[in-house]
XYZ file of C-alpha atoms in Angstrom:
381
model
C -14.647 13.538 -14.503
C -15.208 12.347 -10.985
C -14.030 8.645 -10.713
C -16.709 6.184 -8.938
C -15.125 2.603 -9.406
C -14.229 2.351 -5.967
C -16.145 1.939 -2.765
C -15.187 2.606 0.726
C -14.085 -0.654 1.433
C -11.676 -0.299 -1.378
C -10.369 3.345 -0.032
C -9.475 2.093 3.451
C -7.683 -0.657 1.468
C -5.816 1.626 -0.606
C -4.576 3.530 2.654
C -3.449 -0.093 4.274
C -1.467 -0.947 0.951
C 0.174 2.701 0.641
C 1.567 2.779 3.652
C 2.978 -0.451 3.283
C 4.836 1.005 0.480
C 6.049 3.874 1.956
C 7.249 1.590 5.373
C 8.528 -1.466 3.183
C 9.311 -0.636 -0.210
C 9.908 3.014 -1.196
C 13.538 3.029 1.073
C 14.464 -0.256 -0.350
C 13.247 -0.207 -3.620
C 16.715 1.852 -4.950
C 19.020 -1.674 -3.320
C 16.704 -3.785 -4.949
C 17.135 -2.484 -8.276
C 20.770 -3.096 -8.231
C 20.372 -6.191 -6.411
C 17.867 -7.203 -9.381
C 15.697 -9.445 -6.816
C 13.455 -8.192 -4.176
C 13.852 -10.358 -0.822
C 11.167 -12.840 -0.219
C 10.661 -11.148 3.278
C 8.881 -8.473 1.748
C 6.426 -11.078 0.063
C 5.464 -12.201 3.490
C 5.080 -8.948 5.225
C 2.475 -7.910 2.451
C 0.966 -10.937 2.788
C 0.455 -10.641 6.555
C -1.823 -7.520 5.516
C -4.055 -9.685 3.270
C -2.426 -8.143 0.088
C -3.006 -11.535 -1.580
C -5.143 -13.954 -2.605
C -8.179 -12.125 -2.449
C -10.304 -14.743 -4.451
C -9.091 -17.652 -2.198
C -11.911 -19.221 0.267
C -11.603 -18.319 3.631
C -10.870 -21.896 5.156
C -7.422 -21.308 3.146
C -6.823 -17.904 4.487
C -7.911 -15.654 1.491
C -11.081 -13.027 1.885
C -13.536 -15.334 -0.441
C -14.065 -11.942 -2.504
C -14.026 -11.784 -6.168
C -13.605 -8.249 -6.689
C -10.829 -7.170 -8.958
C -10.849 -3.523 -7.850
C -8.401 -4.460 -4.750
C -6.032 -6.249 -7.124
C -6.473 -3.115 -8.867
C -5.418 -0.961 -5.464
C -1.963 -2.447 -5.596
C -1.076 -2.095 -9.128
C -1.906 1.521 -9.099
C -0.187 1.832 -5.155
C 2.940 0.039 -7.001
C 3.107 2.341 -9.608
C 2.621 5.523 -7.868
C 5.360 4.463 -6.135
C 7.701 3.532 -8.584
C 8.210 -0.470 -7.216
C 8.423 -2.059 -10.473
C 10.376 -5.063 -8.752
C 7.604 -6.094 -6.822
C 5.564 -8.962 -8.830
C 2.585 -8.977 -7.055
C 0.137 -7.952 -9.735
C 1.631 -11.291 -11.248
C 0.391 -13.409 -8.588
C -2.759 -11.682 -7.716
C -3.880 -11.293 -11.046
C -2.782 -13.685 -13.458
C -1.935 -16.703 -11.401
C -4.990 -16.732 -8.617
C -7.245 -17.820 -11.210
C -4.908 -20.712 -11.894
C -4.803 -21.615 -8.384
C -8.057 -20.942 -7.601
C -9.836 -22.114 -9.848
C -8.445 -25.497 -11.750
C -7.340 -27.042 -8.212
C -8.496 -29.698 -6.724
C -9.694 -30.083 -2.955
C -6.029 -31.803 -2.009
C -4.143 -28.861 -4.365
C -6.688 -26.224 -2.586
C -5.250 -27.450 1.536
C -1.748 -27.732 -0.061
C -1.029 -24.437 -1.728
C -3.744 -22.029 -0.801
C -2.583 -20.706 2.394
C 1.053 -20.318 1.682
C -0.241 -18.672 -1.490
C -1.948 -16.393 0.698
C 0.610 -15.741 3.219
C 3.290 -14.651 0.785
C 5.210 -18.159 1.629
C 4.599 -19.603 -1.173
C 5.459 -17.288 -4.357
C 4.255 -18.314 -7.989
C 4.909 -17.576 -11.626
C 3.869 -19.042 -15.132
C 5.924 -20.453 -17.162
C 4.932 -20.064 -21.086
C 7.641 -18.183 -22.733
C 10.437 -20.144 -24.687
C 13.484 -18.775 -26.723
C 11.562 -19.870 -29.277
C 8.273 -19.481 -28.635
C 6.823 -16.119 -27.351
C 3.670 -15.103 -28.106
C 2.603 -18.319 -30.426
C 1.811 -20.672 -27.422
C 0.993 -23.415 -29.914
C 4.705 -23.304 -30.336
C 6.538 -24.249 -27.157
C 8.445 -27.151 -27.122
C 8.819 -28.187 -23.545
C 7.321 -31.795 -22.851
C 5.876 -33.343 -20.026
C 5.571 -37.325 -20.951
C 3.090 -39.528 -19.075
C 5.465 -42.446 -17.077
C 3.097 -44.035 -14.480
C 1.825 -41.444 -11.630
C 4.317 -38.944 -13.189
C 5.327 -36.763 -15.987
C 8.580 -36.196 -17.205
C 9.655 -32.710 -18.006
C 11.861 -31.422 -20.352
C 12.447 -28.127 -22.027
C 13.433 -24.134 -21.291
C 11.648 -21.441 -20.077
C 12.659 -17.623 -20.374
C 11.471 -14.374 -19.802
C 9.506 -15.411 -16.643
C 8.622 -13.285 -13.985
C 8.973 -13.829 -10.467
C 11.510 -16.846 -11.988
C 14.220 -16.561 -9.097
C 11.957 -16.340 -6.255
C 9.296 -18.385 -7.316
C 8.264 -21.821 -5.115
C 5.370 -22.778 -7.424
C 5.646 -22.695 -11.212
C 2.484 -23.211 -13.875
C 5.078 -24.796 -16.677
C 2.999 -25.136 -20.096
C 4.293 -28.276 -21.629
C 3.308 -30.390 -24.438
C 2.019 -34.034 -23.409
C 0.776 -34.946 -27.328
C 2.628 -32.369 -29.586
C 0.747 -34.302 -32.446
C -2.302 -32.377 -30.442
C -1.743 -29.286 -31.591
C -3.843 -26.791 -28.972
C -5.331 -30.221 -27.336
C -1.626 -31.374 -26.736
C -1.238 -28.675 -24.403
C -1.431 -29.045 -20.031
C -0.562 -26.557 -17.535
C 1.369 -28.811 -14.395
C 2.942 -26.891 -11.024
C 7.081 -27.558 -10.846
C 7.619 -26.512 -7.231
C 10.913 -25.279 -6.027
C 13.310 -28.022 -5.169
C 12.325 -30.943 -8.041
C 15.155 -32.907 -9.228
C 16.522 -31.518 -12.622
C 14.536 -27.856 -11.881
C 16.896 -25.056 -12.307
C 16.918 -21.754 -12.407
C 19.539 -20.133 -14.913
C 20.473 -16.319 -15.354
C 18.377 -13.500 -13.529
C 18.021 -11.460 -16.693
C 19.587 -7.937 -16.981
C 16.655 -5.972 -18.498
C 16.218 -2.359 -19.775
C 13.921 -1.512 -16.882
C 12.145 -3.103 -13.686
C 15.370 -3.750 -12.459
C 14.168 -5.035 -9.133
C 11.853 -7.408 -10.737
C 13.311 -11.028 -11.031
C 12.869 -12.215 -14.598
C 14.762 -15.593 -15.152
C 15.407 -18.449 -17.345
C 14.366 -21.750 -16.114
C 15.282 -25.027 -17.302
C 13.228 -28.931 -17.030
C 16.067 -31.608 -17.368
C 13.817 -34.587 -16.883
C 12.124 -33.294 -13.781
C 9.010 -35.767 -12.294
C 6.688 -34.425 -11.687
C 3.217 -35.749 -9.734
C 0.411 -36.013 -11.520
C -1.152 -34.554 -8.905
C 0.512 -31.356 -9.703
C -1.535 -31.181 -13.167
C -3.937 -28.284 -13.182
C -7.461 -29.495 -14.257
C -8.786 -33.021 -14.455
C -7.647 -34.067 -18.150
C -4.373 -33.704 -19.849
C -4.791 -30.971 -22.958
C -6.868 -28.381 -21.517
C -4.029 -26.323 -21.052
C -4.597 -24.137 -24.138
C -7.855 -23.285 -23.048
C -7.381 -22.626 -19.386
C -4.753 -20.056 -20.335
C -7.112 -18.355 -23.125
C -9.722 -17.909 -20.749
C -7.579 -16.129 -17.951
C -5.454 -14.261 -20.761
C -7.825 -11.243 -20.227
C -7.570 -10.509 -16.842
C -3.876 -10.929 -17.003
C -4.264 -8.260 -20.057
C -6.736 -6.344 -18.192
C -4.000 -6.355 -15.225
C -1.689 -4.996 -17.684
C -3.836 -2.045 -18.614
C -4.348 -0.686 -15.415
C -0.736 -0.502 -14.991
C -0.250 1.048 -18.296
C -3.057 3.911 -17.150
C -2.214 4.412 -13.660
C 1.828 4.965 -15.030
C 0.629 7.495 -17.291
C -1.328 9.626 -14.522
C 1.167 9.518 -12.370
C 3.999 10.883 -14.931
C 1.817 13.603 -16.116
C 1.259 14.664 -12.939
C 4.576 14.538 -11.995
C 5.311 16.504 -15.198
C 3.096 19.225 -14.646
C 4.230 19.707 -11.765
C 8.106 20.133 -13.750
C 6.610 22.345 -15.899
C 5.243 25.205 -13.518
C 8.445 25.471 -11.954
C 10.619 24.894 -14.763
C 12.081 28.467 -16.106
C 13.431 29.185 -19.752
C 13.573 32.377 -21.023
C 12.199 34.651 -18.398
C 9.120 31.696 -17.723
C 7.917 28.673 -16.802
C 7.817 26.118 -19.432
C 4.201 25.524 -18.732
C 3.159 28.955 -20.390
C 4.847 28.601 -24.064
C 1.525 27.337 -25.611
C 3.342 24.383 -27.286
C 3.865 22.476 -23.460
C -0.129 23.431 -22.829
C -1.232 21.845 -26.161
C 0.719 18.641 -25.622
C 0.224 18.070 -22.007
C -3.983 19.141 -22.997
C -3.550 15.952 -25.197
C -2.156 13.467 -23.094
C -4.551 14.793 -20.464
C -7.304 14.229 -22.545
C -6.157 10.864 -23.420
C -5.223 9.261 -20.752
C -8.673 10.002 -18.835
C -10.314 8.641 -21.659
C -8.278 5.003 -21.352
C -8.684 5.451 -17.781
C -12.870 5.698 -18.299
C -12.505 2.505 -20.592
C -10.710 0.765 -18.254
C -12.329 1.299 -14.852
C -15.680 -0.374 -17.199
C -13.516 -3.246 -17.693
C -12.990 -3.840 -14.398
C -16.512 -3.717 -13.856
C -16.838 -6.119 -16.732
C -14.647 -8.768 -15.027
C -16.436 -8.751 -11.984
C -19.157 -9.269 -13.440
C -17.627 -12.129 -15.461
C -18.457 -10.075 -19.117
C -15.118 -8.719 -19.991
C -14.095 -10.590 -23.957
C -11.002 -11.499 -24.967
C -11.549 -8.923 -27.849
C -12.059 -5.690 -24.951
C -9.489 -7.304 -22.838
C -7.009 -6.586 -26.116
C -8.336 -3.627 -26.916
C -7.691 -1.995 -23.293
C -4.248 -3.653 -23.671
C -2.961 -2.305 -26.860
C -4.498 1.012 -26.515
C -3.384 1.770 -22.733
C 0.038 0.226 -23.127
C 1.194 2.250 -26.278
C -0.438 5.654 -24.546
C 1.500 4.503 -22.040
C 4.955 4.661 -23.724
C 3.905 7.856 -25.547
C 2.405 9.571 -22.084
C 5.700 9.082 -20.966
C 8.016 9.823 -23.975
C 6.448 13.384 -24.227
C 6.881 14.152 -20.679
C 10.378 12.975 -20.644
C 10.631 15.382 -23.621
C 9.326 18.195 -21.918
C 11.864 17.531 -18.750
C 14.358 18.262 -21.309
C 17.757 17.251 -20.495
C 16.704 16.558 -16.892
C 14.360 14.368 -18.024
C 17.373 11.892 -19.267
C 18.882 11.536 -15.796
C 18.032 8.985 -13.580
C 17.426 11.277 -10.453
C 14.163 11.948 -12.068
C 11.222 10.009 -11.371
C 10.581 10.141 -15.191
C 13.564 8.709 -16.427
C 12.675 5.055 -14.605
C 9.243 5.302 -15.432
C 10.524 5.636 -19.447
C 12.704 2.860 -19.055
C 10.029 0.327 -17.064
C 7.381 1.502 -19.586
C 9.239 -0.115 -22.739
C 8.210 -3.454 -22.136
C 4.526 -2.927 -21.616
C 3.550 -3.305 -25.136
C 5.072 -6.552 -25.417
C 4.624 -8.810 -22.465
C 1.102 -10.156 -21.831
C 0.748 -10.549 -25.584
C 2.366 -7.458 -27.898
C 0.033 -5.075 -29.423
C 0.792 -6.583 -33.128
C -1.509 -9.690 -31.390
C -3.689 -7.777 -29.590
C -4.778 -6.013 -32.734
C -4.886 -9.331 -34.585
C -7.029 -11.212 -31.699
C -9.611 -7.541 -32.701
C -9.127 -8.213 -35.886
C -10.120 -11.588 -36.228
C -13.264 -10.833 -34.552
C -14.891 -9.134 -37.458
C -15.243 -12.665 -39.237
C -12.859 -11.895 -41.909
């Protein structure tokens, strides 16, 4: 089926962002990975070609547009070419709304434009060795002492957590609150008692800098609180948990399209016994499947961008597209890696990295086991 979600606009976009990957990322992107951090120089070269910040007003430097099908461009551009390192979708897509939308006129002038230049690089911190997906569980405080909070506690898992100036910490200020106890407040980069501790090894997205971060009685401003009451926190992160879900999704969907094509590709040139893979009627039916599949989640999804422009995508379709995508993803990707055979299992193949940076999709962003419970709960049961 022809796709229609994009307009012109959004094409001549799409050529600005590939190239940039082909100039700035695609030769690097193999150092990166073994240098598990991509160099903040990178950030600011994208950022002179207005790959961020699209929602930010113009008298920051942002476009003013609210139109998630150019955050959508980049995830797919990133994908196609492999760059799992670079965390942009993270900072387009789930923290703009943050610092767009909960800041204050003084917040706005003083980190808007370096949000929007690639100077200033962001990340949210919710995930706790303890605490992963139950955000009613973290532990980190952040005690009220004058103009100040006090911060203690431990992050982990938290991407963009080495190169990150900005951090959204999630921190209890009345843990006798429960979800009212809650209140998202920006650490930046050089607070006293802010560290950063390992840069994690992962499975995949080797490139991608996913850290532990620690709060050892850090002051904090209270100026740096997002939103104009302590204890909203819970609720400012369930209402942006969608798009960041929704980001997620379009990820998962775009991975899968390119892998099968890639795959395809393998297995018209592929030989075993006398012909090409692609003719035994076993490769046809499952490649026919995925095929099928994956347009289908790709139909679903391109409506739910649609949805969050028009401010109508649900927490409930926001977890369905995230569950479903994400574990077509892995299997997409499993059953083209089987069909590569051996080859498939070496790392010179484009299908082997794609298996190993697909693993964590069903988990981060909320894991499927709560997406399916958030649908679940909907029924009124």
């Amino acid at each position: 089926m022809q796709r229609d979600l994009f307009d012109e606009e959004h094409l001549l976009f799409r050529e600005t962002v590939r190239e940039f990957m082909i100039r700035e990322v695609v030769p690097h992107h193999p150092q990166w990975e073994k240098d598990g951090v991509v160099p903040r120089e990178v950030w600011k070269k994208a950022g002179e070609l207005g790959m961020f910040g699209f929602s930010v007003p113009e008298e920051f430097g942002g476009a003013g547009i609210t139109d998630f099908r150019y955050n959508a461009v980049i995830v797919e551009e990133i994908i196609r070419n492999a760059a799992s390192g670079l965390g942009f979708s993270l900072h387009n897509d789930v923290m703009a709304p943050y610092v767009v939308d909960l800041t204050n006129d003084e917040q706005k002038q003083r980190w808007l434009p370096g949000f929007v230049s690639g100077e200033l690089i962001t990340a949210i911190a919710m995930s706790e060795p303890g605490a992963g997906s139950d955000l009613q569980g973290i532990r980190t405080t952040a005690v009220r002492e004058g103009d100040h909070y006090v911060v203690n506690g431990q992050k982990t898992f938290i991407t963009n957590g080495i190169n990150a100036d900005l951090v959204v910490v999630v921190a209890k200020t009345d843990p006798e609150a429960g979800a009212r106890g809650t209140t998202l407040i920006i650490v930046e980069r050089g607070m006293e008692g802010f560290a950063r501790g390992r840069n994690l090894e992962k499975v995949g997205m080797k490139a991608q800098d996913t850290a532990e971060l620690f709060f050892d009685h850090v002051r904090v401003p209270v100026a740096n609180r997002l939103g104009p009451n302590d204890g909203e926190g819970f609720f400012q992160l369930m209402h942006n948990l969608p798009q960041e879900r929704l980001s997620i999704a379009v990820a998962a969907v775009a991975a899968a399209e390119v892998v099968l094509e890639q795959t395809i590709e393998y297995c018209k040139t592929r030989q075993a016994f006398g012909r090409s893979i692609g003719s035994f009627q076993n490769t046809r039916f499952v490649l026919a499947e995925l095929a099928t599949e994956t347009e289908i989640a790709r139909h679903f999804v391109d409506k739910c961008i649609l949805a969050l422009n028009a401010g109508q995508l649900t927490a409930v379709d926001a977890a369905k597209a995230k569950w479903w995508t994400t574990e077509l993803q892995t299997k997409v990707i499993d059953r083209c890696l089987q069909l590569h055979g051996g080859y498939g299992y070496m790392m010179e193949y484009p299908v082997a990295k794609a298996w190993l940076d697909s693993r964590v999709q069903t988990i981060y962003g909320g894991t499927t086991e709560i997406m399916k419970e958030i649908i679940g709960r909907s029924f009124g049961f």
